[in-house]
Amino acid sequence: MPLHLVTGPANAAKARVLLDAARARSAASPLLVVPTTADVEIYRRELAADGAVLGVRVERFDGLLRDLGRRAGVPGRTLTELQRERVAAAAIAATPLERLGAAAATPGFASALVAFAEELGEARVEPPRFVVALRAWAAGDAARAPFAEELGALILAYRREQDRTGRRDRPGHVTAALDALRADPARWGGTPVFLYGFDDLSPLQRDVVDTLANAVGAEVLLSLTFEPGRTAFAARATLHQDLLALGASEERLDAVADYYAPTARAALHHVERSLYEPDTTRVDPTGALVALEGGGERAEVELVAAEVARLIREEGYAADEIAVVHRGLDAVAPLIDLVFRTYDIPSAVRRTIKVGHTALGRGLVAMVRCALLDASADELLAWLRTPGVLREPAFADRLEARARREGARTAREARRLWEQERWSLETLDHLAEAYKNHGVRGLADRVASEVALLLAAPYRRAAHVFDAEGELDARVAAQVRRALRELAQLPAELQPDPAALVNTINNLEVYVGSQAGAGRVIVTRPQSLRARRVRALFVLGCNEGIFPAPARAEPFLGDDDRRAINAASGLRLRLHEDALNVERLFFYAAVSRPTDLLALSWHAADDEGAPAVRSLLVDDVADLVTEGWAARPRRRELGAAGWPADQAPTEREAARFSAAAAPPATPPVIGHLRAPAALGPLRERHTWSASQLEVWASCPVKWFVERHLRPAVLVPDPEPMIRGELAHRVLEIALSSLAAEGGLAPERLPEARALVAGALAEHAEDYKISPNPERLRSALRRLEVDLVRYLEFAAHAGSTFAPSRFEVQFGNAEDPHPPLELDGGALRLAGRIDRVDLDASGHEAIVYDYKGKTATEQAKWLEKGKLQIGLYMLALRHVLGLEPVGGFYQPLGGAESRPRGAILRDADPGLAAFGNDRLDEEHLDALLRACAEAARTAVEQIRAGALDPAPDACAYTGGCAHPTICRCVTS
């Protein structure tokens, strides 16, 4: 009989039967089909070891399908996954949808439609027949009918759009090949086919087995891990019966314990034989079964990694004799990869990453968006920062700084700024032109050229081979080129528009990580290990909701609906088996693979501390071994750092443990400047800004960062700073214009308001408070209101002094006035006085310095380091030849408009000033002398480099403005 089944539990020597059969039939060039690529390599080596190098060919099932198409002479190429999704997208767009409209707008709907259409194709259910079945199912049911009509219309549209491409999908291609072989069996050539390691077959795979065995007459030998009546195999009972119904003969094999290491044989063999069975026998698990519990997800992975490292370092295990499996590998693979690399464990962790999440991919997506869509300035910067685009990455930093300062928010605006200073970004024009003239095909060619240039850029100066980053870039480039080429092969009406194209490129997936091989720990899914053994196996994530995995809802038709459709129409739509039985089978397949050690691990909480529940599958194993095994696992606490020296997998981890266990170290506070290169320029400098000394007096570290280091920033200047500069300019224009014709008075307020509005309109672009247009309009309006309110206050303030001089600059080489000299010229001060008001004689003067919402009274000048007004009053006397009778910090916003400062008790008696700001002449002179002395002290400290932090009120809103530099804990 052509179809022969070899059944039995795990470790029943099924592989030996198939391999012996393959060797015996090597003259007929048999085909050995195994589940995974890693299995292909393993069994090729095993056959080669016995001399069967040329006789037996080892392939995955996809290789068998390719052989079917080639020998059957079925022409043409199948639609790729990406092309099928475009076909689905076109079908969705062409179908009016109401009941399914909301679902159709979700990202995964097209993929679900492809999968469902292919499921029907595998079952040989043609779209018209499926539509008839749906109508029979929905007949007389007003709720079902609209859904049935829309689903049927989608399947018809999918086939119609597929036919437009001139290609078949994979089920269509395979079934065509099978039909051709049924019509002409001689095409197969009599090649025997042996299938090993499969615990399930899809309908298409069953069709292949049936065709080869019963229609073509080829010898087909299929191994199936199955024992009648056992709970572990309940999910495969239907498959077993279906294969027997195809006329298969069956050879049943018994379990063999010889594969296990002698010290582990009793425990591991007992687990394999009794899992899920009502066997009350318990065995001692010592040395063979290990329970591990992590306080969190990372702690669990670290615990497993430490055990793996110990086996390699102390027990003499080869790395490739150890496997780690996780049911939800996609989610946890990056964490496993990170921890294993941290612990210096060579591992094969294969996972996928979206193209848009890689440096090159993100840059390519940004480039295409900038060329074809309304992209943002950030996307232009992302492209410019892609490795290989700029030789000087700092150019992009400068563009970002300018874009932020000038409010360039779109790629077009940012490009205009770039091209004003640099070269033309013609690449974007070439891409746009290629797409406009030749569609996706032209764009594909152009992107391929750009990708080649980007890949080559880091290697132009010297001959290098790709490092890990370069290898990932090469994979990304290949995937993008392949995707664009596949899209270009579609009819023009099925090709994506620019937005869909960018989204497609962004969501392409590439593999990262190493392939399984010699010298690497295998990290995979439980079901991928079913065709091979390992010495030690670690099953991670034995938690409810992970292993067993939760059942997935079928997107279109659940099992109840499928049964009803089958009953109404005679179809045989596939039912989704009981999810728990499938998970039990996967778990059984995993725990039966190790020969020496089985470790089950779980975590008590996630990494945020939310409790997690241990899987009942662990309890199934715990019921077979000494009581209390699962209750006494090896543990690692959530947030644990490093390992004790006697357990540490690396010296680095031992050092981390020691550091974590040591008392917390207080970082050193910033020290005084000592380097001659830093102190020399400070000691040689003689002229100092009054505002600089005021900043030093408030906090020396703030002065050091902001006035001495002056780091370049990417963001615009703070809005209060620019607002203040604009306010100064507007008041200078308004008050000087009023002063020229009699000064500010209540009756001239309308003129003052007009002057403020005109000056704001004229200079708003020169002092751009915000790059955001909406925020800018609001800020300008608020400033206008504040300035007008201040002028109204000033007009009624009762002062007999008139604003006369504005923005008076002194001390610097380009200033019209010399510096203020103290200590006989040893100390010289420079500054800019906002406003000077003079009395009628023009001899006495009051200084004003504009502030935002608050002003400091004279009693707190020295305490808060406010020296400017005192020093400016001295400058009036010694530089401008005026007699200072007062000086004020004038708030321009806030509820209180009265200035704060110091004024002679009898000077300008009508001025609306606070009473405690009026001083007698002796106290005012003492205050000015104290300000001068504070300035001398500040200069001495600067020249000594005495950076003593004052962090409590350093920042504008309180606290330390530069904590990472200061490193001083605030009170």
mmCIF file of N, CA and C in Angstrom, residues 11 20-21 32 43 49 54 77 190 207 290 384 410 595 597 710 718 727 735 744 796 832 887:
data_model
loop_
_atom_site.group_PDB
_atom_site.id
_atom_site.type_symbol
_atom_site.label_atom_id
_atom_site.label_comp_id
_atom_site.label_asym_id
_atom_site.label_seq_id
_atom_site.Cartn_x
_atom_site.Cartn_y
_atom_site.Cartn_z
ATOM 1 N N ASN A 11 9.951 9.765 21.227
ATOM 2 C CA ASN A 11 11.017 8.840 21.616
ATOM 3 C C ASN A 11 10.605 7.387 21.403
ATOM 4 N N ASP A 20 16.067 4.780 8.097
ATOM 5 C CA ASP A 20 16.467 3.485 7.541
ATOM 6 C C ASP A 20 15.782 3.254 6.197
ATOM 7 N N ALA A 21 14.482 3.639 6.122
ATOM 8 C CA ALA A 21 13.760 3.470 4.860
ATOM 9 C C ALA A 21 14.357 4.355 3.777
ATOM 10 N N LEU A 32 13.129 13.332 1.710
ATOM 11 C CA LEU A 32 12.803 13.361 3.136
ATOM 12 C C LEU A 32 12.331 14.771 3.482
ATOM 13 N N TYR A 43 19.255 16.646 9.625
ATOM 14 C CA TYR A 43 19.081 15.345 8.991
ATOM 15 C C TYR A 43 19.964 15.160 7.761
ATOM 16 N N ALA A 49 26.482 11.235 7.546
ATOM 17 C CA ALA A 49 27.344 10.446 8.425
ATOM 18 C C ALA A 49 27.288 8.968 8.092
ATOM 19 N N LEU A 54 24.373 11.534 -1.526
ATOM 20 C CA LEU A 54 23.789 11.871 -2.815
ATOM 21 C C LEU A 54 22.416 11.256 -3.023
ATOM 22 N N ARG A 77 4.374 31.976 -11.939
ATOM 23 C CA ARG A 77 4.845 32.169 -10.564
ATOM 24 C C ARG A 77 3.654 32.509 -9.685
ATOM 25 N N GLY A 190 7.920 8.425 -9.740
ATOM 26 C CA GLY A 190 8.070 7.355 -8.769
ATOM 27 C C GLY A 190 8.947 7.672 -7.579
ATOM 28 N N ASP A 207 -3.972 16.874 1.008
ATOM 29 C CA ASP A 207 -4.251 16.672 -0.418
ATOM 30 C C ASP A 207 -2.990 16.203 -1.142
ATOM 31 N N VAL A 290 13.801 20.790 36.851
ATOM 32 C CA VAL A 290 14.105 21.989 37.627
ATOM 33 C C VAL A 290 12.948 22.967 37.479
ATOM 34 N N LEU A 384 18.090 62.763 6.467
ATOM 35 C CA LEU A 384 19.447 63.308 6.441
ATOM 36 C C LEU A 384 20.356 62.621 7.454
ATOM 37 N N THR A 410 7.261 71.760 8.187
ATOM 38 C CA THR A 410 7.097 70.815 7.081
ATOM 39 C C THR A 410 8.445 70.508 6.441
ATOM 40 N N THR A 595 17.043 15.068 26.935
ATOM 41 C CA THR A 595 17.530 13.756 27.374
ATOM 42 C C THR A 595 18.145 13.793 28.766
ATOM 43 N N LEU A 597 18.009 17.122 31.037
ATOM 44 C CA LEU A 597 17.484 18.117 31.961
ATOM 45 C C LEU A 597 16.290 18.827 31.351
ATOM 46 N N ARG A 710 28.237 78.292 27.437
ATOM 47 C CA ARG A 710 27.303 78.681 26.377
ATOM 48 C C ARG A 710 27.030 77.530 25.400
ATOM 49 N N PRO A 718 13.998 80.608 25.186
ATOM 50 C CA PRO A 718 12.751 80.578 25.966
ATOM 51 C C PRO A 718 11.842 81.752 25.615
ATOM 52 N N ALA A 727 9.579 93.347 24.248
ATOM 53 C CA ALA A 727 8.982 94.381 25.105
ATOM 54 C C ALA A 727 9.918 95.568 25.255
ATOM 55 N N LEU A 735 8.072 105.050 24.091
ATOM 56 C CA LEU A 735 8.387 106.090 25.070
ATOM 57 C C LEU A 735 9.303 107.162 24.480
ATOM 58 N N LEU A 744 4.951 111.074 28.409
ATOM 59 C CA LEU A 744 3.733 110.288 28.621
ATOM 60 C C LEU A 744 2.827 110.989 29.613
ATOM 61 N N HIS A 796 -0.388 107.388 35.027
ATOM 62 C CA HIS A 796 -1.071 107.836 36.241
ATOM 63 C C HIS A 796 -0.235 107.616 37.484
ATOM 64 N N ARG A 832 23.787 97.389 30.060
ATOM 65 C CA ARG A 832 22.822 98.079 29.223
ATOM 66 C C ARG A 832 21.624 98.444 30.091
ATOM 67 N N GLY A 887 16.350 103.571 41.798
ATOM 68 C CA GLY A 887 16.475 102.519 40.794
ATOM 69 C C GLY A 887 15.447 101.431 41.063
#
